Short mmCIF file of C-alpha atoms and ligand atoms in Angstrom, two decimals:
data_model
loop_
_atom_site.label_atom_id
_atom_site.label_comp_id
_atom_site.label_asym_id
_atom_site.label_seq_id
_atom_site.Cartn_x
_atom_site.Cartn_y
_atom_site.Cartn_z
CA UNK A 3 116.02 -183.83 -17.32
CA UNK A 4 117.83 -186.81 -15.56
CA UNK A 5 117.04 -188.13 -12.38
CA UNK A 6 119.84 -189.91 -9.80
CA UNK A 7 119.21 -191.96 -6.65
CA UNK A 8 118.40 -189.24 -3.69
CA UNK A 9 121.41 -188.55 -1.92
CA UNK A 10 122.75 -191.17 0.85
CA UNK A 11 121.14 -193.94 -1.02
CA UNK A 12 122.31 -196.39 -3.85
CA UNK A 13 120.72 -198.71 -6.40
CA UNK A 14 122.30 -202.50 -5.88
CA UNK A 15 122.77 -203.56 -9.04
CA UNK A 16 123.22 -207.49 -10.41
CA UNK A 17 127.01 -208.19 -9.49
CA UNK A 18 126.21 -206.72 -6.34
CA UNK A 19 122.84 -208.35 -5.38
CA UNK A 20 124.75 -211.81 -5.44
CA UNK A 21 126.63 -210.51 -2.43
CA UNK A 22 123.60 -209.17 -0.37
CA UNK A 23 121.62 -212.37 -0.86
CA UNK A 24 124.75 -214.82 -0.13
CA UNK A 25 125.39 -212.76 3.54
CA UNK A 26 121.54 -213.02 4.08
CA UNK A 27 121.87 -216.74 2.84
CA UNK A 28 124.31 -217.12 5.80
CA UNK A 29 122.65 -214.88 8.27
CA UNK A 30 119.35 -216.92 8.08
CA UNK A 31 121.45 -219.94 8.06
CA UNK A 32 123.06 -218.70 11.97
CA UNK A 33 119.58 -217.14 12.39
CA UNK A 34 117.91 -220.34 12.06
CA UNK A 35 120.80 -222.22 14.40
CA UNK A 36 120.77 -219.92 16.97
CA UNK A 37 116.92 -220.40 16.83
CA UNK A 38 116.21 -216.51 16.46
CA UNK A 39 112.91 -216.46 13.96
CA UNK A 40 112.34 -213.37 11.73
CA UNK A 41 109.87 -210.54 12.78
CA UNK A 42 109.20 -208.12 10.26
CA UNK A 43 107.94 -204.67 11.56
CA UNK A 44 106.33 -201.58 9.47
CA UNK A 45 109.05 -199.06 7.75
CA UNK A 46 107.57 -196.22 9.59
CA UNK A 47 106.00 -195.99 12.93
CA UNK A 48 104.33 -193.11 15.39
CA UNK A 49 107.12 -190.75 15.28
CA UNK A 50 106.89 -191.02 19.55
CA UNK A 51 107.72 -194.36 19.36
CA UNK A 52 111.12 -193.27 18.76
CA UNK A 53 111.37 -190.19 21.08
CA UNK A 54 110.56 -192.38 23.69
CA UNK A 55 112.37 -195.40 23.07
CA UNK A 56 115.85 -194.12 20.91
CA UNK A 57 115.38 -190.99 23.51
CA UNK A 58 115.19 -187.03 22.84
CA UNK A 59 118.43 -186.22 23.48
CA UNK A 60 119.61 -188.04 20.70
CA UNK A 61 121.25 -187.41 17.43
CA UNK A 62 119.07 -189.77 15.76
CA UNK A 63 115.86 -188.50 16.94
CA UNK A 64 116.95 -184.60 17.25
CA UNK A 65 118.68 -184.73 13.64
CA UNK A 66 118.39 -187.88 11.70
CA UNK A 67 114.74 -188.63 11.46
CA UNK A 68 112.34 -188.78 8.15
CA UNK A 69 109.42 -187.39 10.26
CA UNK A 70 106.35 -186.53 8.10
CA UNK A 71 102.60 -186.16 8.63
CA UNK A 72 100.30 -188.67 6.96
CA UNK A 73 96.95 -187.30 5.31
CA UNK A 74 95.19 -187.93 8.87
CA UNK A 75 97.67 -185.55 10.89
CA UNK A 76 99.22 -188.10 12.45
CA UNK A 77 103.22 -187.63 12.75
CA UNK A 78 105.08 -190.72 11.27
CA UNK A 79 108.82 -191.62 11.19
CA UNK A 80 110.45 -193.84 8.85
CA UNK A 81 112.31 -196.20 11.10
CA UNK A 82 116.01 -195.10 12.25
CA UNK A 83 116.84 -198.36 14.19
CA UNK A 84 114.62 -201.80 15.05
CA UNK A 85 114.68 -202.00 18.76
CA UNK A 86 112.19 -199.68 19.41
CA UNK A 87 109.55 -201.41 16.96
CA UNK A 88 110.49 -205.00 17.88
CA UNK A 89 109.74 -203.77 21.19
CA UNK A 90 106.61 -202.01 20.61
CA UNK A 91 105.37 -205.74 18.74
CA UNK A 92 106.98 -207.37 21.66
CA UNK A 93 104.37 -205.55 23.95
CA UNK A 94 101.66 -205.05 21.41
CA UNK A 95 101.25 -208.54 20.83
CA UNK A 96 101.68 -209.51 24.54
CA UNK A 97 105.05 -211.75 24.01
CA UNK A 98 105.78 -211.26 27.37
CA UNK A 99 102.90 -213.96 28.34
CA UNK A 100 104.99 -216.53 26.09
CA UNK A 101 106.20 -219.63 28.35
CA UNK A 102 109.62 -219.64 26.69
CA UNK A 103 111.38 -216.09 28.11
CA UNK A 104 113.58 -214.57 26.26
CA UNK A 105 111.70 -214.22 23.24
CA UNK A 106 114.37 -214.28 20.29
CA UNK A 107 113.91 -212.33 17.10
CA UNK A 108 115.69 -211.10 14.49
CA UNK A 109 115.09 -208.64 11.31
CA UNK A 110 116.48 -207.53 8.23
CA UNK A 111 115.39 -204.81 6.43
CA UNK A 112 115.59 -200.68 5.19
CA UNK A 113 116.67 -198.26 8.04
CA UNK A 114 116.49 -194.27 7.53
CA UNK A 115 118.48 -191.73 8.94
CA UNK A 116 119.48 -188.15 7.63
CA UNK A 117 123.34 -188.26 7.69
CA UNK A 118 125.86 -186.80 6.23
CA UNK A 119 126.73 -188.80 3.24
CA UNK A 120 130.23 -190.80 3.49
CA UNK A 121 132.02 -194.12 2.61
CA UNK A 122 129.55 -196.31 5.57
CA UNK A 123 127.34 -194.12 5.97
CA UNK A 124 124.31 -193.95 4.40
CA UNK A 125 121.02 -192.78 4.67
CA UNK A 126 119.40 -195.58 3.72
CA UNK A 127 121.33 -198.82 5.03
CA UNK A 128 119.74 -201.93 5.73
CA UNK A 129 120.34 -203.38 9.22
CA UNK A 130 120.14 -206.92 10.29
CA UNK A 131 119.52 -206.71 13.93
CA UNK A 132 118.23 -209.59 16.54
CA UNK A 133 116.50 -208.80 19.72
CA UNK A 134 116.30 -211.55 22.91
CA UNK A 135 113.94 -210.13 25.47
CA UNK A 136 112.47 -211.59 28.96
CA UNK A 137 116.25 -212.22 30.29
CA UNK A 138 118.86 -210.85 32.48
CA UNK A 139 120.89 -214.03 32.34
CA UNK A 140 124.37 -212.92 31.39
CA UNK A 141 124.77 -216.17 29.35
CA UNK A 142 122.14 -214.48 26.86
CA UNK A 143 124.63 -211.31 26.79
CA UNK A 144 127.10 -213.90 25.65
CA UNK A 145 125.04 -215.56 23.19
CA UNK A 146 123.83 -212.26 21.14
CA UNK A 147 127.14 -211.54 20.88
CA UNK A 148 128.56 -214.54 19.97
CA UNK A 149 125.85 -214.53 16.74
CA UNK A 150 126.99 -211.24 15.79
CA UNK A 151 130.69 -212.37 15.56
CA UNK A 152 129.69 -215.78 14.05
CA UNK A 153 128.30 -213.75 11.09
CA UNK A 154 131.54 -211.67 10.43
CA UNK A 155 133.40 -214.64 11.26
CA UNK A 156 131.28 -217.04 8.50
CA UNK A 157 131.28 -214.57 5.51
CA UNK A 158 135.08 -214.45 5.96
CA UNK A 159 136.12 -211.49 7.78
CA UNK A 160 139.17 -211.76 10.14
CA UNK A 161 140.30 -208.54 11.48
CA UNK A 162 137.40 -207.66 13.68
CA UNK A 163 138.01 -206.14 18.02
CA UNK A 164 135.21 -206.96 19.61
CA UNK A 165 134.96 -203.97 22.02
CA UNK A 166 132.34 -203.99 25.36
CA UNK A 167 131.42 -202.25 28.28
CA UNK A 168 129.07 -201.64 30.91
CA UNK A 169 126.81 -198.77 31.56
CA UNK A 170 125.46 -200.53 34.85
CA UNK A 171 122.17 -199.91 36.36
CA UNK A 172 119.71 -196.71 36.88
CA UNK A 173 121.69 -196.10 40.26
CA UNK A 174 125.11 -196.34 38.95
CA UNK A 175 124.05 -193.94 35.94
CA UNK A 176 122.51 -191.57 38.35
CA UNK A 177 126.42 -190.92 40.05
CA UNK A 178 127.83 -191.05 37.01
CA UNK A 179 125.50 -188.23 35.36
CA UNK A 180 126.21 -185.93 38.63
CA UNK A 181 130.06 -186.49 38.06
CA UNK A 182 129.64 -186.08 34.82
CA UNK A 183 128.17 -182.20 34.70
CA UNK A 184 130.77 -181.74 37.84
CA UNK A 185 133.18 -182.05 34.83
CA UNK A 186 132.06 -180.57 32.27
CA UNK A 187 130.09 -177.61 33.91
CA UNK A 188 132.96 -175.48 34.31
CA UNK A 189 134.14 -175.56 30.87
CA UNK A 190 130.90 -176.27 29.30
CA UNK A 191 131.07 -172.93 27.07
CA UNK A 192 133.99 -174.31 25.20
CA UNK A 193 131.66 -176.96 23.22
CA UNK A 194 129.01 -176.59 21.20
CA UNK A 195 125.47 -175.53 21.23
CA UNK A 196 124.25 -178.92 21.80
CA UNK A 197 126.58 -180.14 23.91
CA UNK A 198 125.17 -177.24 26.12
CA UNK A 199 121.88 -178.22 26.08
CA UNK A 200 123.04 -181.38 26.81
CA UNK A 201 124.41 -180.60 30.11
CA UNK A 202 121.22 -180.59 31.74
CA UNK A 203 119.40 -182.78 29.49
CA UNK A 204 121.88 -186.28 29.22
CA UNK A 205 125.36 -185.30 29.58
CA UNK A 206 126.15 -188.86 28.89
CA UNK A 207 125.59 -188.06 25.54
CA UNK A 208 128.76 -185.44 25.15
CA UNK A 209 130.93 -188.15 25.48
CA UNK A 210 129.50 -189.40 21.82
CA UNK A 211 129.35 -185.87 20.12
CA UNK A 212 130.65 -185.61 17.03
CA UNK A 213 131.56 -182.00 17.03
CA UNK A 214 133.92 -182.29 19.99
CA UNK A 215 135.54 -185.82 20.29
CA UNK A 216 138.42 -184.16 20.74
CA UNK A 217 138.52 -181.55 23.30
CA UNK A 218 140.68 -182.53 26.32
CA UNK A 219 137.82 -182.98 28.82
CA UNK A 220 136.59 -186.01 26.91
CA UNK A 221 139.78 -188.06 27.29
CA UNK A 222 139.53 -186.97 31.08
CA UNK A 223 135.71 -187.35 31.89
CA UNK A 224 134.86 -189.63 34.57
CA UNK A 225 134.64 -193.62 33.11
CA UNK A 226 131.27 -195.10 34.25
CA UNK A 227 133.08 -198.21 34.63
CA UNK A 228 134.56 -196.55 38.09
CA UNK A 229 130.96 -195.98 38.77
CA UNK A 230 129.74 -199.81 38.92
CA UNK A 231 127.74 -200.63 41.93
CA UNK A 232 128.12 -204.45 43.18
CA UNK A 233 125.29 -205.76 41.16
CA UNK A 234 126.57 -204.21 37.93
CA UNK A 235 130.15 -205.13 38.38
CA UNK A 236 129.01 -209.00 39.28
CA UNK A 237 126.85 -208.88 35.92
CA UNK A 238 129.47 -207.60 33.40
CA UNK A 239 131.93 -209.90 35.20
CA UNK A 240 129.88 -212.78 34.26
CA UNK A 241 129.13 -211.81 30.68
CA UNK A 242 133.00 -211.86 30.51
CA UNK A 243 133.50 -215.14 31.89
CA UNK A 244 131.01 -216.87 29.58
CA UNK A 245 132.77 -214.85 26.65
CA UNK A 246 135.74 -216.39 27.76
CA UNK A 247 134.22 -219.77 27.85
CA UNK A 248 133.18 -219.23 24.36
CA UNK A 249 136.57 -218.47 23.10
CA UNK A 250 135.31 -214.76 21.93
CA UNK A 251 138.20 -211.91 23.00
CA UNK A 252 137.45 -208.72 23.31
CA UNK A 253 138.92 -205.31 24.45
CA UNK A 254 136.80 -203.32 27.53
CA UNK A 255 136.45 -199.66 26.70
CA UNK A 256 134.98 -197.53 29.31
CA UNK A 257 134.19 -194.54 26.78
CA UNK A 258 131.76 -196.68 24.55
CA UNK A 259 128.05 -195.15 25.72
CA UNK A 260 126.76 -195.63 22.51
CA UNK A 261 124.58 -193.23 20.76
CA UNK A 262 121.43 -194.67 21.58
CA UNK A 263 119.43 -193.78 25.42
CA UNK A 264 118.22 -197.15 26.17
CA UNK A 265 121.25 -198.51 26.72
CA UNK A 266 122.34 -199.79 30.39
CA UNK A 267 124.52 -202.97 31.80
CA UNK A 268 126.58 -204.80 28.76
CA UNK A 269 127.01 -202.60 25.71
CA UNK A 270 129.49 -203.31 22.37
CA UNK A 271 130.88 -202.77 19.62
CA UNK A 272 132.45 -205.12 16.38
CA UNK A 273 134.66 -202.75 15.04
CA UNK A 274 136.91 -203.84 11.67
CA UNK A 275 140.66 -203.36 12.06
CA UNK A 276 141.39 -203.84 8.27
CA UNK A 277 143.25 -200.87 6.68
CA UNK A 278 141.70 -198.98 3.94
CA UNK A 279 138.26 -198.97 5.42
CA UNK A 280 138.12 -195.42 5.72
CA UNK A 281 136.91 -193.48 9.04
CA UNK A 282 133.68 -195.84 9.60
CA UNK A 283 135.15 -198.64 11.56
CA UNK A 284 132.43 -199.82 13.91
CA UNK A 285 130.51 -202.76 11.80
CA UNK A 286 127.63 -203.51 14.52
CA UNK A 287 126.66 -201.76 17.86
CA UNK A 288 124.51 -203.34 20.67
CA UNK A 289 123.24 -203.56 24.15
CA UNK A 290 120.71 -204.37 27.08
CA UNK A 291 117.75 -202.22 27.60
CA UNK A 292 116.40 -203.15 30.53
CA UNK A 293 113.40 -200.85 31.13
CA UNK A 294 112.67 -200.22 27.78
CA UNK A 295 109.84 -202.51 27.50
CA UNK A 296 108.26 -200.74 30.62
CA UNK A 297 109.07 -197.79 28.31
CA UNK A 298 107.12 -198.80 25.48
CA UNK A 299 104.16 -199.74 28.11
CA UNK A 300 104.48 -203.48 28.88
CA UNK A 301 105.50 -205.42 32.48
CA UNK A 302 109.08 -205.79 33.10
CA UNK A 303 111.10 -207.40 30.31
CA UNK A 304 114.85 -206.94 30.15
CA UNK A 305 116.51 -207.07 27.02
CA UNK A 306 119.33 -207.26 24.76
CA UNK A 307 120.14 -207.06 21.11
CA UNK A 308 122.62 -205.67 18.27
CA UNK A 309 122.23 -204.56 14.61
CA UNK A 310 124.49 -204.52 11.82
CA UNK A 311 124.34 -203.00 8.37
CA UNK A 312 124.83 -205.25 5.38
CA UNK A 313 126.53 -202.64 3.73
CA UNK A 314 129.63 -201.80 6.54
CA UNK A 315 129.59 -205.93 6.05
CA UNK A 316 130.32 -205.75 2.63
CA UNK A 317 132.75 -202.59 2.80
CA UNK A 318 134.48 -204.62 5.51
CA UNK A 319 135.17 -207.65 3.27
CA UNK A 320 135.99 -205.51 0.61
CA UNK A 321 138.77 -203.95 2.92
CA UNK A 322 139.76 -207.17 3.65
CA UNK A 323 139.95 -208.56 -0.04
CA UNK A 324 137.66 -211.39 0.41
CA UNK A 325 135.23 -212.58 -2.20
CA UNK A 326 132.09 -214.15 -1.18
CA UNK A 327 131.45 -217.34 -2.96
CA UNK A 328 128.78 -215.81 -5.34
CA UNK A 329 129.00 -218.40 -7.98
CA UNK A 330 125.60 -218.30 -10.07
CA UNK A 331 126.17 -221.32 -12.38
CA UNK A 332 124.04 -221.23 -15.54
CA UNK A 333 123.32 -224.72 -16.79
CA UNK A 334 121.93 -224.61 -20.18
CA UNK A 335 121.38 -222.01 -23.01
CA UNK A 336 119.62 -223.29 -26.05
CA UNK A 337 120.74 -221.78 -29.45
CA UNK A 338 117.53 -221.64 -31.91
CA UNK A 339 118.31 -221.33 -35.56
CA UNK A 340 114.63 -219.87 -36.47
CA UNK A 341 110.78 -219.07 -35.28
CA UNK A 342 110.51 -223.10 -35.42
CA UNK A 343 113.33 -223.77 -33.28
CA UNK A 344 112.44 -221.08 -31.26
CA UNK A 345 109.58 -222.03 -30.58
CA UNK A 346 111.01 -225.63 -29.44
CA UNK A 347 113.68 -223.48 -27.47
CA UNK A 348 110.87 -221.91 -25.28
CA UNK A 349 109.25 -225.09 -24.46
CA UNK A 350 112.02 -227.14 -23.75
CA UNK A 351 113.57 -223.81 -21.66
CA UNK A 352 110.35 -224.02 -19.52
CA UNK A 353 110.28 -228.07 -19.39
CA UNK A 354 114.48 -227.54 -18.35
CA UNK A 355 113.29 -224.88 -15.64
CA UNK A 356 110.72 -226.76 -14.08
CA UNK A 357 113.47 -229.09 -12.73
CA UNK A 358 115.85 -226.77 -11.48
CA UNK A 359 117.88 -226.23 -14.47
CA UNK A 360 118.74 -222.77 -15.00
CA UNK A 361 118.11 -222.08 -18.82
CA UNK A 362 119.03 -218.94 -20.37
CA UNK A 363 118.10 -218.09 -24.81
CA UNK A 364 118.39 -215.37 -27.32
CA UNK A 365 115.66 -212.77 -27.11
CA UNK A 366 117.47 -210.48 -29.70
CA UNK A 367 116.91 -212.82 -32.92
CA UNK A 368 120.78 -212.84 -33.17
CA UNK A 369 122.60 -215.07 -35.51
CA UNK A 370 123.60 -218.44 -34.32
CA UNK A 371 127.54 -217.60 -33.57
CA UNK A 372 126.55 -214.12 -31.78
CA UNK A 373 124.43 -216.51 -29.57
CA UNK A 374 127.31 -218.69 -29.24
CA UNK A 375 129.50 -216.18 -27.67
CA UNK A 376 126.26 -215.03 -25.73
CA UNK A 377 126.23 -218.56 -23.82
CA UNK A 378 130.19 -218.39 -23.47
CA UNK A 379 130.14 -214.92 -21.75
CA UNK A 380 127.20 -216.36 -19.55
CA UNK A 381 129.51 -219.10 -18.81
CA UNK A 382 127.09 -222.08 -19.72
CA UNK A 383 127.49 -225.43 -18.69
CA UNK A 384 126.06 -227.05 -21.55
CA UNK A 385 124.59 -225.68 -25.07
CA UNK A 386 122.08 -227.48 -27.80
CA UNK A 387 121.73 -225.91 -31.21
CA UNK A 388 118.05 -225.81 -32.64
CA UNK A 389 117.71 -226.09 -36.12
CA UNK A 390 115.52 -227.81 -39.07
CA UNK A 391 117.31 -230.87 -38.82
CA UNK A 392 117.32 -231.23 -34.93
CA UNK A 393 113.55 -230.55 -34.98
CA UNK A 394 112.87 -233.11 -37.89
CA UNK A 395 114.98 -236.01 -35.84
CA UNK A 396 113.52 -234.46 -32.72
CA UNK A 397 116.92 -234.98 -31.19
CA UNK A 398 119.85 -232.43 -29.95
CA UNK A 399 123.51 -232.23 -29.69
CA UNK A 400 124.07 -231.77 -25.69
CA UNK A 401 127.56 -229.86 -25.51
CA UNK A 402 129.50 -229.61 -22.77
CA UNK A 403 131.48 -226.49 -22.05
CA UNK A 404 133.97 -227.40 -20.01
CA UNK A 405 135.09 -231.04 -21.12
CA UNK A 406 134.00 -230.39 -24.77
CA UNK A 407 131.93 -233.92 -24.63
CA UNK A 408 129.29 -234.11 -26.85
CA UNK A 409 126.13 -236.47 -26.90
CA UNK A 410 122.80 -236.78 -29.04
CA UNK A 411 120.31 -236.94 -26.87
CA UNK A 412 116.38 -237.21 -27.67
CA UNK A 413 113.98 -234.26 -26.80
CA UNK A 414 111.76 -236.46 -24.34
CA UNK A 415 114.93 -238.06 -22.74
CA UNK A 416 116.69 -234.20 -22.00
CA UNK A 417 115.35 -233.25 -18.64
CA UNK A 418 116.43 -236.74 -17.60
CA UNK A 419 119.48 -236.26 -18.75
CA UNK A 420 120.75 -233.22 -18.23
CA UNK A 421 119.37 -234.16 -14.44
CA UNK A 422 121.82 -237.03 -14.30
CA UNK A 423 124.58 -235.01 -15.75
CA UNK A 424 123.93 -232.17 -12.93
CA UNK A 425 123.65 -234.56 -9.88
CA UNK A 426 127.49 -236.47 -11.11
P1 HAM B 511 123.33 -198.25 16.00
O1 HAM B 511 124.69 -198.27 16.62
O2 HAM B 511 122.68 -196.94 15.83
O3 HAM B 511 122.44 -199.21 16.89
O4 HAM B 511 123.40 -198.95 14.60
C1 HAM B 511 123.85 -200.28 14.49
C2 HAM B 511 124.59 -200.51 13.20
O5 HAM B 511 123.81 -200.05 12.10
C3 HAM B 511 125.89 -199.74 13.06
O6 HAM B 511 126.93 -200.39 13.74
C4 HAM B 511 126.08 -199.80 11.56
O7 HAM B 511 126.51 -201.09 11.14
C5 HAM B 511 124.67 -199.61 11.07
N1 HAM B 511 124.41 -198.21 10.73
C6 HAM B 511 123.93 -197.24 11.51
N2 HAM B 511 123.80 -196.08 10.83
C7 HAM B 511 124.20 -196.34 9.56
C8 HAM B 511 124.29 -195.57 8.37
N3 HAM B 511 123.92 -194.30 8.33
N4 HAM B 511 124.77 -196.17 7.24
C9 HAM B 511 125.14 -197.48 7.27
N5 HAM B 511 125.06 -198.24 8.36
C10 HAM B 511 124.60 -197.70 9.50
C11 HAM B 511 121.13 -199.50 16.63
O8 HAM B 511 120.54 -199.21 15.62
C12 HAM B 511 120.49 -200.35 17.69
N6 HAM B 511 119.08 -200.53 17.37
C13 HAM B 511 121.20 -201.67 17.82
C14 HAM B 511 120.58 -202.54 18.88
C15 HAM B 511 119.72 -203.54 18.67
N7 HAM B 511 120.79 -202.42 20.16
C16 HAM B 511 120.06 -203.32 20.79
N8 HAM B 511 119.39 -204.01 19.92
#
């Protein structure tokens, strides 16, 4: 019998793990400048959580959720997105009373969603995602989006279209909904089953099926961008401006609803433009929600956010051809001759560790020149040999890798030296 990782998923394997935890080096790094502290939520939560907040209608809740009843009946979901459980902690734990509106917070962690398997898509991806809620400045638009491109922008990436929109306000999607079935109603038996249904239910959401992108009504249906009542058109004209003042460009696209039903106002999209990504091109998706606090059950909170998956990042940079400076030095590996000098290896290893000097020996009892080559492959910066009569003058040969320089150093004068040596 032999068992493989369940389908959509992956094992990240040393190599690769250097990559995940330098982007998360960097993304705490802008997480911690931007001031945007870390919240970390359960994997699954009341399976209504996400009906109500992600919405019916959509893909993710009507196809893509890991739904499953615990032993007390109660129906669970292993969380698709964030927003909806940052949300339900936002309200939960009664954030709303904090002085300092918006609250900022960000996560990182395992999102689940039953897709069909492809280069991007996965169905387990880990998102990091930030949520800012208690505003409707536009400056705060601005902001969220500004961190999201900061992160592409400081793990190298350079051929990114930042693409954004505006959904406007209840009224403005109200007009846009009727206009909407006005179009589609005649012709609606040309798409597909759930398009159909979607007619009545949220025909917003035929403009994201993936069935029938390409039918001839979508290119024609009615932008809600025409739809913008004063209010809306002042707010998204704003967000622009401080875009603008931040130096950000981006495209408008009237056709990006996103695939998500809280959604309303300023919506986007960081899509990469490299070639050879493959059909996933959209790295990080995001939005206001005002009204989805009042949702979830708390007092009016408007809100904003975007999430990203660390693995479109990587595929990205790998489209790109950028490395990510992953460099893991290893300082020392200490040869031992025999048990004695092993046993003088694992003490001074530990003694060398205890200072921050990564130390690396031979647990395979190999001879002397197979450990050799074992400390060269491992690229170490410096190697002592243990054997009887380094133990006897309780003294080793420090050798440096790189320049070839050699010194006798005393065990009890090591740590301090190899300190020095690592500080020059
Ligand atoms: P979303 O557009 O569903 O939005 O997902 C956001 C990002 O998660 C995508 O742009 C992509 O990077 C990643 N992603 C989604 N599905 C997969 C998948 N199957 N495999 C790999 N990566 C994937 C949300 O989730 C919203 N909660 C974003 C948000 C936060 N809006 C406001 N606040």
């Amino acid at each position: 019998m032999s068992f493989k990782v369940p389908r959509g998923t992956q094992d990240i394997l040393p190599g690769q793990t250097e990559k995940w935890q330098k982007v998360e080096e960097i993304i705490r790094h802008l997480c911690s400048v931007y001031r945007y502290p870390e919240i970390r939520t359960p994997i699954f939560e009341s399976t209504e959580l996400f009906q109500r907040g992600v919405g019916d209608t959509t893909d993710i809740v009507q196809k893509e959720m890991y739904t499953f009843k615990d032993r007390g009946d109660r129906s669970l979901t292993l969380r698709p997105e964030g927003t909806a459980a940052v949300v339900r902690s936002y309200v939960e734990h009664k954030m709303f009373g904090q002085p300092d509106q918006p609250v900022k917070l960000s996560y990182i962690g395992p999102m689940f969603r039953y897709e069909r398997q492809q280069a991007g898509r996965y169905r387990q991806f880990v998102q990091f995602g930030v949520e800012a809620i208690g505003s409707k400045d536009p400056a705060i638009d601005a902001e969220v989006i500004a961190l999201a491109m900061n992160v592409y922008e400081s793990c190298g990436l350079k051929d990114l279209k930042l693409v954004i929109n505006s959904l406007g306000d209840h009224e403005v999607r109200a007009k846009h909904r009727e206009a909407l079935v006005k179009h589609f109603e005649p012709h609606i038996h040309e798409f597909c089953s759930d398009c159909q249904s979607r007619l009545e239910k949220n025909p917003l959401r035929i403009l994201d099926c993936k069935v029938d992108h390409d039918h001839p009504l979508m290119a024609t249906a009615p932008a809600l961008t025409d739809y913008l009542n004063e209010e809306s058109a002042s707010y998204f004209e704003q967000v622009k401006k401080y875009l603008d003042v931040l130096g950000i460009s981006y495209v408008v696209d009237p056709n990006l609803v996103r695939g998500l039903d809280y959604y309303n106002h300023t919506t986007f999209e960081i899509m990469s433009t490299a070639e050879g990504l493959g059909a996933i091109t959209t790295l990080c998706g995001g939005g206001r929600y005002n009204g989805l606090v009042e949702e979830i059950g708390g007092p009016e909170s408007p809100g904003i956010g975007f999430a990203m998956s660390i693995e479109r990042l990587l595929l990205a940079l790998e489209a790109e051809g950028k490395e990510l400076d992953t460099e893991s030095q290893l300082d020392m590996y200490i040869v031992a001759m025999d048990e004695e000098a092993k046993l003088k290896a694992v003490e001074l290893a530990s003694s060398f560790r205890a200072k921050g000097i990564s130390t690396e020996l031979d647990y395979s009892n190999r001879k002397m020149k197979a450990q050799m080559k074992s400390a060269d492959r491992q690229n170490a910066q410096w190697v002592i040999v243990l054997g009887e009569s380094e133990l006897a003058e309780q003294k080793a040969t420090v050798k440096n890798m790189s320049s070839g320089h050699q010194e006798m150093v005393p065990f009890f004068d090591l740590v301090n030296y190899l300190t020095k040596q690592k500080e020059q």
